[in-house]
Tab-separated table of C-alpha atoms and ligand atoms in Angstrom:
chain	number	residue	atom	x	y	z
R	1	MET	CA	0.357	0.104	0.029
R	2	ALA	CA	3.030	3.145	0.723
R	3	ILE	CA	4.701	2.054	-2.202
R	4	VAL	CA	1.752	2.699	-4.103
R	5	PHE	CA	1.442	5.936	-1.751
R	6	LEU	CA	5.046	6.756	-2.840
R	7	SER	CA	4.417	5.795	-6.372
R	8	LEU	CA	1.952	7.768	-7.421
R	9	LEU	CA	3.930	10.648	-5.014
R	10	LEU	CA	7.045	10.410	-7.371
R	11	LEU	CA	4.695	10.051	-10.318
R	12	GLU	CA	3.320	13.268	-9.476
R	13	ILE	CA	6.360	15.224	-8.542
R	14	VAL	CA	7.619	14.512	-11.868
R	15	ILE	CA	4.546	15.906	-13.589
R	16	LEU	CA	5.188	19.278	-11.698
R	17	ILE	CA	8.248	18.527	-12.596
R	18	ARG	CA	8.133	18.784	-15.986
R	19	SER	CA	5.221	21.486	-16.129
R	20	VAL	CA	7.351	23.776	-14.307
R	21	ILE	CA	9.905	23.132	-16.469
R	22	GLY	CA	7.274	23.514	-19.932
R	23	SER	CA	6.414	26.984	-18.401
R	24	THR	CA	10.035	28.173	-18.432
R	25	LEU	CA	10.902	27.120	-21.832
R	26	LYS	CA	7.599	29.066	-23.250
R	27	SER	CA	9.024	32.010	-21.921
R	28	ASP	CA	12.563	31.780	-23.026
R	29	LYS	CA	10.524	30.958	-26.959
R	30	PRO	CA	13.920	33.080	-28.859
R	31	ILE	CA	11.096	35.779	-29.515
R	32	ILE	CA	12.086	39.425	-30.386
R	33	SER	CA	9.781	42.925	-29.284
R	34	THR	CA	8.795	45.505	-31.589
R	35	THR	CA	11.872	47.316	-30.849
R	36	GLN	CA	13.968	44.963	-31.172
R	37	TYR	CA	12.613	43.863	-34.910
R	38	LEU	CA	12.572	47.826	-36.031
R	39	ARG	CA	16.435	48.025	-34.665
R	40	HIS	CA	16.541	45.327	-37.908
R	41	ILE	CA	14.126	46.704	-40.696
R	42	GLU	CA	16.538	50.144	-38.737
R	43	GLU	CA	20.468	47.569	-39.717
R	44	LYS	CA	19.169	45.816	-42.796
R	45	ASN	CA	17.439	49.443	-44.300
R	46	PRO	CA	19.451	51.936	-42.932
R	47	THR	CA	17.364	55.585	-42.953
R	48	ILE	CA	18.858	57.819	-45.244
R	49	SER	CA	16.988	61.311	-46.330
R	50	TYR	CA	15.769	61.516	-49.467
R	51	SER	CA	17.777	63.406	-52.115
R	52	LYS	CA	16.528	63.128	-55.965
R	53	GLN	CA	20.561	63.233	-57.345
R	54	LEU	CA	21.265	60.849	-55.000
R	55	MET	CA	18.486	58.531	-56.042
R	56	ARG	CA	19.488	59.469	-59.495
R	57	GLN	CA	16.281	59.554	-60.650
R	58	GLN	CA	14.894	62.309	-62.448
R	59	ASP	CA	10.934	62.260	-61.793
R	60	SER	CA	9.866	62.638	-58.031
R	61	ILE	CA	8.595	59.048	-56.131
R	62	GLU	CA	5.463	58.752	-54.389
R	63	CYS	CA	5.114	56.984	-51.581
R	64	ALA	CA	3.448	54.149	-51.847
R	65	VAL	CA	1.975	54.131	-47.886
R	66	CYS	CA	0.187	57.973	-47.939
R	67	LEU	CA	0.570	58.695	-51.781
R	68	SER	CA	2.115	61.616	-50.921
R	69	GLU	CA	5.170	63.148	-53.277
R	70	ILE	CA	8.365	62.628	-51.246
R	71	SER	CA	10.210	65.727	-51.040
R	72	GLU	CA	13.954	66.286	-50.533
R	73	GLY	CA	15.755	66.172	-47.746
R	74	GLU	CA	12.607	63.387	-45.625
R	75	SER	CA	13.184	60.992	-44.084
R	76	VAL	CA	12.874	57.721	-46.069
R	77	ARG	CA	13.853	53.991	-46.479
R	78	LYS	CA	14.863	52.223	-49.389
R	79	LEU	CA	14.373	48.994	-50.049
R	80	ILE	CA	15.662	46.010	-52.031
R	81	CYS	CA	12.847	45.671	-54.049
R	82	LYS	CA	14.623	49.472	-54.717
R	83	HIS	CA	10.842	50.446	-53.686
R	84	THR	CA	11.248	54.231	-51.477
R	85	PHE	CA	8.255	54.818	-48.221
R	86	HIS	CA	8.325	57.585	-45.805
R	87	LYS	CA	10.773	55.694	-42.794
R	88	ASP	CA	7.655	56.481	-40.981
R	89	CYS	CA	4.750	55.763	-43.044
R	90	LEU	CA	7.018	52.361	-43.936
R	91	ASP	CA	7.178	51.156	-40.410
R	92	GLU	CA	3.846	51.862	-39.440
R	93	TRP	CA	3.218	49.676	-42.307
R	94	LEU	CA	5.847	46.707	-40.934
R	95	GLN	CA	4.353	46.857	-37.550
R	96	LYS	CA	0.933	46.295	-39.201
R	97	CYS	CA	1.554	43.902	-42.131
R	98	LEU	CA	4.329	41.613	-42.638
R	99	ALA	CA	8.002	42.774	-43.455
R	100	THR	CA	7.376	42.523	-46.753
R	101	CYS	CA	7.159	45.833	-49.194
R	102	PRO	CA	3.747	47.970	-49.265
R	103	LEU	CA	4.199	47.389	-52.845
R	104	CYS	CA	6.618	43.818	-54.460
R	105	ARG	CA	5.731	41.915	-51.120
R	106	ALA	CA	9.746	41.642	-51.192
R	107	LYS	CA	10.801	40.440	-47.415
R	108	VAL	CA	13.036	43.320	-46.134
R	109	LEU	CA	14.258	41.053	-43.841
R	110	PRO	CA	15.987	37.623	-42.996
R	111	ASP	CA	13.411	34.362	-42.559
R	112	GLU	CA	14.917	33.777	-38.622
R	113	ILE	CA	14.057	36.724	-37.784
R	114	LEU	CA	10.648	37.306	-38.951
R	115	ALA	CA	9.869	33.711	-37.592
R	116	LYS	CA	10.913	34.820	-34.130
R	117	TYR	CA	8.649	38.596	-34.779
R	118	ASP	CA	6.057	36.267	-36.593
R	119	ARG	CA	5.701	33.664	-33.572
R	120	MET	CA	5.369	36.933	-31.350
R	121	GLN	CA	2.828	38.903	-32.999
R	122	SER	CA	0.909	35.082	-33.466
R	123	GLN	CA	0.666	35.225	-29.713
R	124	ILE	CA	-1.070	38.915	-30.264
R	125	GLU	CA	-4.163	37.423	-31.355
R	126	TYR	CA	-4.963	38.284	-34.525
R	127	ASP	CA	-7.560	36.790	-36.552
R	128	GLY	CA	-7.766	39.071	-40.607
R	129	SER	CA	-6.053	38.244	-42.814
R	130	ASP	CA	-2.904	40.508	-45.516
R	131	GLU	CA	-5.915	40.747	-47.845
R	132	GLU	CA	-8.641	42.633	-45.246
R	133	MET	CA	-5.418	44.467	-44.571
R	134	ILE	CA	-4.920	44.787	-47.769
R	135	PHE	CA	-8.370	46.512	-48.315
R	136	MET	CA	-8.471	48.476	-44.627
R	137	LEU	CA	-5.427	50.242	-45.564
R	138	SER	CA	-6.943	51.339	-49.745
R	139	ALA	CA	-9.788	51.905	-48.379
R	140	LEU	CA	-8.693	54.740	-45.530
R	141	TYR	CA	-5.757	55.684	-48.228
R	142	GLY	CA	-7.457	55.806	-51.349
R	143	ASP	CA	-10.172	57.087	-52.964
N	201	LIG	ZN1	4.401	57.853	-46.673
N	202	LIG	ZN1	8.936	46.872	-53.745
């Protein structure tokens, strides 16, 4: 009788230890905060002061997020895909949507960083699809 009781107790302890270890492992998940995420964006797509000459562009360009013309001296980010946006507009977009270019959907960050950020984002309940988000944005900014 005593042996059965002891083994049950032992089992309970094992379960308890497992759940404790489990929860600490969960909190150790390699996730990054929005601040870190933005830092990575800055690293990969540094903010520059817009200048037509510097960009070797003849015509003025438009920021596809706010649909207004980018003027000389404004803070912009030029992505790998060569699309240019206002820094603030792009950062907002990248936090709301996926870390992709608003125009061509080119990834702005390496997959391993995105995976970490995605994991954190998925902890915050969000069930809207990309398409819905794009629709919402176009409804907001378009006419
Ligand atoms: Zn803009
Ligand atoms: Zn692009």
